[in-house]
Coordinates of C-alpha atoms in Angstrom, one line a residue:
M1 CA 0.1 -0.3 -0.1
K2 CA 1.3 3.6 -1.0
K3 CA 2.5 5.2 1.9
L4 CA 0.7 7.9 3.3
A5 CA 1.3 11.5 3.4
L6 CA 2.0 13.5 6.7
H7 CA -0.4 15.8 6.3
W8 CA -3.5 13.4 5.4
K9 CA -2.1 11.5 9.0
I10 CA -2.9 14.7 10.7
I11 CA -5.9 15.2 9.5
I12 CA -6.9 11.6 10.2
G13 CA -5.4 12.4 13.8
L14 CA -7.0 15.6 14.4
V15 CA -10.5 13.9 13.2
L16 CA -10.3 11.2 15.1
G17 CA -9.7 13.5 18.0
I18 CA -13.2 15.4 17.5
I19 CA -14.9 12.6 17.3
W20 CA -13.4 11.1 20.6
A21 CA -14.2 14.3 22.2
L22 CA -17.7 14.3 21.1
L23 CA -17.9 10.6 22.1
S24 CA -16.7 11.5 25.6
S25 CA -19.1 14.5 25.3
K26 CA -22.1 12.1 24.8
L27 CA -20.8 9.2 27.5
G28 CA -19.7 11.4 30.0
W29 CA -16.6 10.8 29.9
S30 CA -14.6 14.0 29.3
E31 CA -12.9 13.9 32.8
F32 CA -11.6 10.6 31.9
T33 CA -10.0 12.5 28.7
I34 CA -9.4 15.2 29.9
D35 CA -6.8 13.5 32.6
W36 CA -5.6 10.5 30.3
I37 CA -5.5 11.9 26.9
A38 CA -5.1 15.4 26.9
P39 CA -1.2 15.3 28.6
F40 CA 0.1 14.0 25.1
G41 CA -1.5 17.3 23.6
T42 CA 0.1 19.4 26.4
I43 CA 3.8 17.2 25.6
F44 CA 3.2 18.8 21.7
I45 CA 2.8 22.1 23.0
N46 CA 5.8 22.2 25.1
L47 CA 7.9 20.9 22.5
L48 CA 7.0 23.4 20.1
K49 CA 7.9 26.3 22.6
L50 CA 10.7 24.3 23.5
I51 CA 12.3 24.7 19.6
A52 CA 10.4 27.6 19.2
V53 CA 12.8 30.5 21.0
P54 CA 16.5 28.9 19.6
L55 CA 14.5 28.2 15.7
V56 CA 13.6 32.4 15.7
L57 CA 16.9 33.2 17.3
V58 CA 19.1 31.2 14.9
S59 CA 16.7 32.1 11.9
I60 CA 16.9 35.8 12.1
I61 CA 21.2 35.8 12.5
T62 CA 21.3 33.2 10.1
G63 CA 18.8 35.3 7.5
V64 CA 20.2 38.7 8.8
A65 CA 23.4 37.2 8.4
N66 CA 23.5 35.7 4.6
I67 CA 22.0 38.7 2.8
G68 CA 26.1 39.5 1.8
D69 CA 28.5 41.8 2.2
P70 CA 26.3 44.7 3.6
S71 CA 29.1 47.6 1.6
S72 CA 28.1 45.2 -1.9
L73 CA 24.4 45.3 -0.3
G74 CA 24.0 48.5 -2.3
R75 CA 20.4 50.3 -3.8
M76 CA 18.9 46.6 -4.6
G77 CA 19.4 45.2 -1.4
G78 CA 17.4 48.0 0.5
K79 CA 14.7 48.5 -1.8
T80 CA 14.6 44.5 -1.3
L81 CA 14.2 44.1 2.3
L82 CA 12.5 47.9 2.1
A83 CA 9.3 46.6 0.0
Y84 CA 9.1 42.4 1.8
L85 CA 9.1 44.7 4.9
L86 CA 6.4 46.6 3.6
T87 CA 3.8 44.1 2.6
T88 CA 4.2 41.9 5.8
L89 CA 3.0 44.7 7.1
F90 CA 0.2 45.6 5.0
A91 CA -0.8 41.8 5.5
V92 CA -0.9 41.6 8.8
G93 CA -2.4 45.2 8.8
L94 CA -5.1 43.9 6.4
G95 CA -5.7 40.5 8.6
L96 CA -6.2 42.5 11.6
L97 CA -8.9 44.4 9.8
M98 CA -10.9 41.5 8.2
V99 CA -11.1 40.3 12.0
N100 CA -11.7 43.3 13.5
T101 CA -14.6 43.9 11.3
I102 CA -16.0 39.8 11.1
K103 CA -15.1 39.5 14.4
P104 CA -15.6 35.4 14.1
G105 CA -15.0 34.9 17.6
K106 CA -17.8 36.5 19.1
L107 CA -20.3 34.4 16.3
I108 CA -21.3 31.9 19.2
D109 CA -23.0 31.5 22.2
E110 CA -21.9 34.0 24.7
Q111 CA -22.0 31.4 27.4
S112 CA -19.8 29.5 26.2
R113 CA -17.2 32.5 25.6
I114 CA -18.1 33.4 29.3
D115 CA -16.9 29.7 30.3
N116 CA -13.5 30.1 27.7
R117 CA -13.0 33.6 30.0
I118 CA -12.9 32.2 33.2
S119 CA -10.3 29.5 31.8
Y120 CA -8.5 32.0 30.9
E121 CA -8.3 34.1 33.3
I122 CA -7.6 31.3 36.1
W123 CA -4.8 29.5 33.9
A124 CA -3.7 33.8 33.5
S125 CA -3.4 33.2 37.4
S126 CA -1.3 30.5 37.3
E127 CA 1.0 32.2 34.8
G128 CA 1.8 35.2 37.4
H129 CA 0.3 38.0 35.5
P130 CA -3.1 39.6 34.9
P131 CA -6.1 39.2 32.4
K132 CA -4.7 41.4 29.6
D133 CA -7.6 44.1 29.0
G134 CA -7.7 44.3 33.1
I135 CA -11.4 42.7 33.4
N136 CA -11.7 40.1 36.1
Y137 CA -14.8 37.7 35.4
L138 CA -13.6 35.8 38.9
Q139 CA -14.2 38.7 41.1
D140 CA -18.2 38.8 40.6
P141 CA -19.5 36.1 43.1
A142 CA -21.9 35.3 40.7
F143 CA -19.1 33.7 38.7
F144 CA -18.1 31.4 41.5
E145 CA -19.9 28.3 41.0
R146 CA -19.2 28.1 37.4
A147 CA -15.8 28.8 38.0
Q148 CA -15.4 26.4 40.3
K149 CA -17.2 23.4 37.7
I150 CA -14.2 23.8 35.2
T151 CA -11.5 23.8 38.6
D152 CA -10.2 22.3 41.4
L153 CA -9.9 26.5 43.2
S154 CA -12.2 26.7 46.1
K155 CA -13.9 29.9 46.1
G156 CA -11.7 31.7 48.2
D157 CA -8.6 30.8 46.2
L158 CA -10.7 32.3 42.8
K159 CA -11.4 35.5 45.1
D160 CA -7.8 35.7 46.1
A161 CA -6.6 35.1 42.8
S162 CA -8.7 37.3 41.0
V163 CA -7.6 40.8 43.7
A164 CA -3.7 39.9 43.2
E165 CA -4.0 40.6 39.5
K166 CA -6.3 43.3 39.4
M167 CA -3.4 45.0 42.5
E168 CA -0.7 44.0 40.0
T169 CA -2.6 45.7 36.5
A170 CA -3.0 48.9 38.6
E171 CA 0.6 49.0 39.9
K172 CA 2.1 48.4 36.1
T173 CA -0.4 50.5 35.0
K174 CA 0.6 53.1 37.3
E175 CA 4.4 52.5 36.8
T176 CA 4.6 52.4 32.7
S177 CA 5.9 55.0 30.5
P178 CA 5.0 56.4 26.9
L179 CA 8.5 54.3 26.1
Q180 CA 7.8 51.8 28.7
P181 CA 7.3 49.2 25.2
L182 CA 10.7 50.3 23.3
V183 CA 12.8 49.8 26.6
D184 CA 11.0 46.5 27.0
I185 CA 12.1 45.2 23.2
V186 CA 16.2 46.4 24.5
P187 CA 17.2 43.2 26.7
E188 CA 19.7 44.1 30.3
N189 CA 19.9 40.2 30.5
F190 CA 19.9 38.3 26.7
F191 CA 20.1 34.8 29.0
N192 CA 17.0 36.2 30.9
S193 CA 15.2 36.7 27.5
L194 CA 15.6 33.3 26.7
S195 CA 13.6 31.8 29.6
N196 CA 11.4 33.7 29.4
N197 CA 8.6 33.2 26.4
G198 CA 7.4 36.3 27.3
L199 CA 10.3 38.5 26.6
M200 CA 10.5 37.0 22.7
L201 CA 10.7 40.6 21.0
Q202 CA 13.9 40.9 23.1
I203 CA 15.2 37.3 21.3
I204 CA 13.8 39.2 18.2
F205 CA 16.0 42.5 18.4
F206 CA 19.1 40.7 19.6
G207 CA 19.0 37.9 16.4
I208 CA 18.7 41.4 14.5
F209 CA 21.4 42.8 16.1
F210 CA 23.8 39.5 16.3
G211 CA 23.4 39.4 12.6
V212 CA 24.1 43.2 11.7
C213 CA 27.2 43.0 13.1
L214 CA 28.0 39.6 11.8
L215 CA 27.5 41.6 8.3
L216 CA 29.9 44.1 9.9
I217 CA 33.3 42.4 10.7
P218 CA 35.8 40.6 8.1
N219 CA 34.4 37.3 6.5
E220 CA 37.0 35.2 8.0
K221 CA 35.9 36.1 11.9
S222 CA 32.7 36.1 11.0
K223 CA 32.4 33.0 8.3
P224 CA 33.2 30.4 11.6
V225 CA 30.2 32.0 13.3
T226 CA 27.6 31.5 10.2
D227 CA 28.5 28.6 9.8
F228 CA 27.5 27.0 12.9
M229 CA 24.4 28.6 12.2
D230 CA 23.6 27.8 9.1
S231 CA 24.4 24.0 11.6
A232 CA 22.1 25.1 14.5
M233 CA 19.8 25.6 11.4
E234 CA 19.8 22.2 10.2
V235 CA 19.5 19.9 13.8
F236 CA 16.0 22.9 14.5
L237 CA 14.5 22.1 11.2
K238 CA 15.3 18.6 11.8
M239 CA 13.8 18.4 15.5
V240 CA 10.6 20.4 13.8
D241 CA 10.6 17.3 11.0
L242 CA 11.4 14.5 14.3
V243 CA 7.6 16.5 16.2
M244 CA 5.3 16.4 13.2
Q245 CA 6.4 12.3 12.0
A246 CA 4.5 12.2 15.3
A247 CA 1.9 14.9 14.8
P248 CA -0.8 12.6 14.0
F249 CA -0.9 11.1 17.1
F250 CA -0.1 14.1 19.2
V251 CA -2.9 16.2 17.2
F252 CA -5.5 13.1 18.3
A253 CA -4.6 14.1 22.4
L254 CA -4.5 17.6 21.5
L255 CA -8.0 18.1 20.4
A256 CA -9.4 15.1 21.9
G257 CA -7.9 17.3 25.2
V258 CA -9.2 20.4 24.8
V259 CA -12.8 20.1 22.8
S260 CA -13.5 17.9 25.8
K261 CA -11.7 20.6 27.8
M262 CA -14.0 23.5 26.2
A263 CA -17.4 20.9 25.9
G264 CA -17.1 19.1 29.0
D265 CA -19.7 16.9 29.0
N266 CA -22.3 19.2 26.9
I267 CA -21.9 17.7 23.1
G268 CA -23.8 21.0 22.2
K269 CA -21.4 22.9 22.8
V270 CA -18.5 21.4 20.5
Y271 CA -21.1 22.8 17.7
E272 CA -20.8 26.5 19.0
I273 CA -16.5 25.7 18.8
F274 CA -17.2 24.7 15.1
K275 CA -19.7 27.0 14.3
G276 CA -16.8 29.9 15.5
L277 CA -13.7 28.3 13.4
S278 CA -15.7 28.4 10.0
W279 CA -16.3 31.9 10.7
Y280 CA -12.2 31.9 11.5
S281 CA -11.5 30.3 8.3
L282 CA -13.7 32.3 6.5
T283 CA -12.1 35.4 7.6
V284 CA -8.6 34.2 6.9
F285 CA -9.5 32.8 3.0
L286 CA -10.6 36.1 2.4
G287 CA -7.8 38.2 3.8
L288 CA -5.6 35.6 1.7
M289 CA -7.5 36.0 -1.9
L290 CA -7.5 39.8 -1.5
M291 CA -4.0 39.6 -1.2
I292 CA -3.4 37.5 -3.9
F293 CA -6.0 38.8 -6.3
V294 CA -6.3 41.9 -5.9
I295 CA -3.1 43.5 -3.1
Y296 CA -0.4 42.0 -5.3
P297 CA -2.3 42.6 -8.7
L298 CA -2.3 46.3 -7.5
L299 CA 0.9 46.7 -6.9
M300 CA 1.9 45.1 -10.2
K301 CA -0.2 47.7 -12.2
L302 CA 1.6 50.8 -10.3
F303 CA 4.6 49.8 -10.2
V304 CA 5.1 47.6 -13.4
K305 CA 2.6 48.8 -15.4
I306 CA 4.0 46.0 -18.3
I307 CA 3.2 42.8 -17.2
P308 CA -1.3 42.4 -17.3
Y309 CA -3.3 40.9 -15.2
K310 CA -3.8 37.8 -16.2
G311 CA -0.1 37.2 -17.9
F312 CA 1.2 37.5 -14.1
F313 CA -1.2 34.3 -12.9
K314 CA -1.0 32.2 -15.9
A315 CA 3.5 33.4 -15.6
M316 CA 2.9 32.3 -11.7
A317 CA 0.0 29.0 -12.2
P318 CA 3.2 26.6 -11.7
A319 CA 4.9 27.9 -8.8
Q320 CA 1.1 28.9 -7.1
T321 CA 0.3 25.1 -8.0
L322 CA 3.3 23.7 -6.0
A323 CA 3.0 25.5 -3.5
F324 CA -0.6 24.5 -2.7
S325 CA 0.5 21.2 -2.8
T326 CA 3.9 21.3 -0.8
S327 CA 2.7 24.0 1.6
S328 CA 6.4 24.8 1.7
S329 CA 7.9 28.3 0.0
A330 CA 11.2 26.7 0.4
A331 CA 10.5 23.8 -2.2
T332 CA 8.8 25.8 -4.7
L333 CA 11.4 27.7 -4.5
P334 CA 13.0 26.5 -7.5
V335 CA 10.0 26.6 -9.2
T336 CA 9.6 30.0 -8.1
M337 CA 12.8 31.1 -9.6
E338 CA 12.1 29.4 -13.0
C339 CA 8.5 30.9 -13.2
V340 CA 9.7 34.1 -12.6
E341 CA 12.6 34.4 -15.1
E342 CA 11.1 32.3 -17.5
N343 CA 7.7 33.6 -18.1
L344 CA 8.2 37.7 -16.5
G345 CA 11.3 38.6 -17.7
V346 CA 13.6 39.0 -14.5
N347 CA 17.1 39.0 -15.0
K348 CA 18.9 35.8 -12.9
K349 CA 20.7 38.4 -11.4
I350 CA 17.3 39.5 -9.7
T351 CA 16.1 36.4 -8.8
S352 CA 19.2 35.0 -6.9
F353 CA 19.2 37.6 -4.9
V354 CA 15.9 38.6 -4.4
L355 CA 13.5 35.7 -4.2
P356 CA 15.6 33.4 -1.9
I357 CA 15.7 36.2 0.8
G358 CA 12.2 36.2 0.4
A359 CA 11.7 32.8 1.0
T360 CA 12.9 33.6 4.4
V361 CA 11.7 36.8 5.1
N362 CA 8.3 37.3 3.4
M363 CA 5.9 35.6 5.1
D364 CA 3.0 38.0 4.1
G365 CA 0.3 35.0 4.2
T366 CA 2.0 33.2 7.8
C367 CA 1.3 36.8 9.1
L368 CA -1.7 37.5 7.9
Y369 CA -3.2 34.9 9.1
Q370 CA -1.3 35.1 12.6
A371 CA -3.2 38.4 13.3
V372 CA -6.9 37.0 12.5
A373 CA -5.4 34.3 14.7
V374 CA -4.9 35.6 18.0
V375 CA -7.2 38.2 18.0
F376 CA -9.8 35.4 17.1
L377 CA -8.4 33.3 19.8
A378 CA -9.1 36.8 22.6
Q379 CA -12.7 37.4 20.9
L380 CA -13.4 33.6 21.4
H381 CA -11.9 34.2 25.2
M382 CA -13.7 37.2 25.5
I383 CA -10.3 39.7 26.0
D384 CA -10.6 43.1 23.8
L385 CA -7.1 43.6 23.0
T386 CA -6.4 47.4 22.8
M387 CA -4.7 49.5 20.3
G388 CA -1.2 48.8 21.7
Q389 CA -1.7 45.0 22.4
Q390 CA -2.9 44.8 18.3
L391 CA 0.3 46.8 17.2
T392 CA 2.4 44.8 19.3
I393 CA 0.9 41.5 17.6
V394 CA 1.7 43.8 13.8
L395 CA 5.6 44.2 15.6
T396 CA 5.7 40.7 16.5
A397 CA 4.4 39.1 13.4
T398 CA 6.4 41.0 11.3
L399 CA 9.4 40.3 13.2
A400 CA 9.1 36.4 14.1
S401 CA 8.1 35.8 10.1
I402 CA 12.1 36.9 9.8
G403 CA 12.4 33.4 11.7
S404 CA 9.2 31.3 10.2
A405 CA 11.2 28.0 8.4
A406 CA 10.0 27.5 5.0
V407 CA 8.2 24.8 5.8
P408 CA 4.9 23.1 5.8
S409 CA 3.0 24.6 9.6
A410 CA 6.0 26.4 10.7
G411 CA 3.6 29.3 10.9
L412 CA 2.3 27.1 14.1
V413 CA 5.3 27.5 16.4
M414 CA 5.8 31.6 15.5
L415 CA 2.1 31.7 16.2
I416 CA 2.9 30.6 19.6
I417 CA 5.9 33.1 20.0
V418 CA 2.9 35.9 19.0
L419 CA 0.0 34.8 21.5
E420 CA 2.9 34.8 24.3
S421 CA 4.0 38.4 23.1
V422 CA 0.0 39.9 24.3
G423 CA -0.2 37.5 26.8
L424 CA -2.5 34.6 26.1
N425 CA -2.3 31.0 26.5
P426 CA 0.0 29.8 23.4
A427 CA -2.1 26.0 24.4
W428 CA -4.9 27.7 22.4
I429 CA -3.4 26.9 19.0
A430 CA -4.6 23.3 19.4
I431 CA -8.7 25.2 18.7
I432 CA -7.7 26.3 15.5
F433 CA -5.2 23.3 14.9
P434 CA -8.3 21.3 12.5
V435 CA -8.8 24.0 9.5
D436 CA -4.9 24.9 10.3
R437 CA -3.5 22.7 7.2
I438 CA -5.7 23.7 4.3
L439 CA -5.1 27.1 5.0
D440 CA -1.4 26.8 5.7
M441 CA -2.1 25.9 1.7
F442 CA -3.1 28.5 1.4
R443 CA -1.0 30.8 2.9
T444 CA 1.9 29.5 1.1
V445 CA 0.8 30.6 -1.9
V446 CA 0.4 33.9 -0.7
N447 CA 3.8 33.7 0.4
V448 CA 5.1 32.6 -2.9
T449 CA 3.4 35.2 -5.0
G450 CA 4.4 38.1 -2.8
D451 CA 7.9 36.8 -3.4
A452 CA 7.1 36.4 -7.2
T453 CA 5.6 40.3 -6.9
V454 CA 8.5 41.9 -5.5
C455 CA 11.1 40.2 -7.4
T456 CA 9.0 41.2 -11.0
I457 CA 9.3 45.4 -8.6
I458 CA 13.1 45.4 -8.1
A459 CA 13.7 44.1 -11.8
K460 CA 11.5 46.9 -13.1
G461 CA 13.2 49.1 -11.2
E462 CA 16.8 48.0 -11.8
G463 CA 16.1 47.5 -15.6
M464 CA 16.1 44.2 -15.1
L465 CA 12.6 43.4 -16.8
N466 CA 12.3 42.1 -20.3
Y467 CA 8.6 40.7 -20.5
K468 CA 7.6 38.4 -23.1
P469 CA 3.2 37.1 -22.9
Q470 CA 3.7 33.5 -23.4
E471 CA 0.7 31.2 -24.9
N472 CA 0.9 28.3 -22.4
P473 CA 3.4 29.0 -19.8
S474 CA 2.7 26.0 -17.9
E475 CA 3.9 23.8 -20.6
T476 CA 7.4 24.6 -20.0
F477 CA 8.0 23.0 -16.1
D478 CA 7.7 19.8 -15.0
L479 CA 6.1 19.8 -12.0
E480 CA 7.1 16.1 -11.1
S481 CA 11.1 17.4 -10.9

């Protein structure tokens, strides 16, 4: 029998996890599921968190250091990085606009959201930091009975936790200065940042700073370090690969545990969970389609002009198809380069420089999805993120995209970073896991299309674009290779 592909195994695992959660909810086995199956899902989250911090650090350092000699980087390098940064910021902004307009997390029943909110506040208390919006449901005695049903805490424990959190919120608010977010990005002790996942922005800052400094020292001095970082990067990517090989089993436990915790023995709540998930998927999908069919063609129209709308998509069809099927912009890179060179007429000097950088640092689809996912999960738990917290999502998602490996589902690892940057529970990725794989395929198409768009714009600006329409570009590619 032909070996089953990993993504099909993961899909089977998540379907079985949901079926098990439904059965355990109907038969009253939720407690067994939570005690004996859900812990394996926690192990999966812990493994991803274990890999996330060093992966981001090493990826950012290698991504920046591999740009090349800054003296020879010149105008083209600056324009390339600026273009990728702007499209990424725009993608995150579009994601936030979509999720704040549609509000998918608010489209499930209020009782389920109240239960989610209480669970969030209990988690926040156990982690030692207050709810992000300053509101505390555990202060209201009306919710104590409900809170006791979903936790082992007594009323006294709940009351003490709520008061302590409220006092901490007031103290932090009083001491915060307007520039405190900027101060918080620069670490005073890098090793402390490594041991605290909530300080991810500091790790990203250090990675960029370290990589820039590698560019500024002689090559004979920097080469041993960059070689080490490249090797370390391969090790961490292998870790991701090994964890993902066991993902089908972990996903079963993760889905079974999360759905059981959210639904309890009330099977009706499962319907509400997946109703919200469908609205979330639609929000992400609409955002991604706007990027592919409106934003990128508009940029081409403004800055390139000579390539028609249909001509661009005909030229990129082989790369987009491969990106959709593999969910990997790195695996698609050779075909992307051939499409851009042969069909769009971009000079090889441009593609060999711009596209590999894009496969590393340009993750427009991933960033858009992260922005929607974080705000959706906050809405699902009745958390109103402030504009400042949403700007933190923009900054973290943009910077984390530099370290987002161009392999399937790497965005999930980065989503953990973004959730932790605004003080939300990283285990919530389990809620959106059922639809992640199909959305990941569309995200990769956005990433590859964005790389090609920026590459073509840079080529036009450098006078290295020679577009000649072809009758059927897809015939020039062997997609089996």
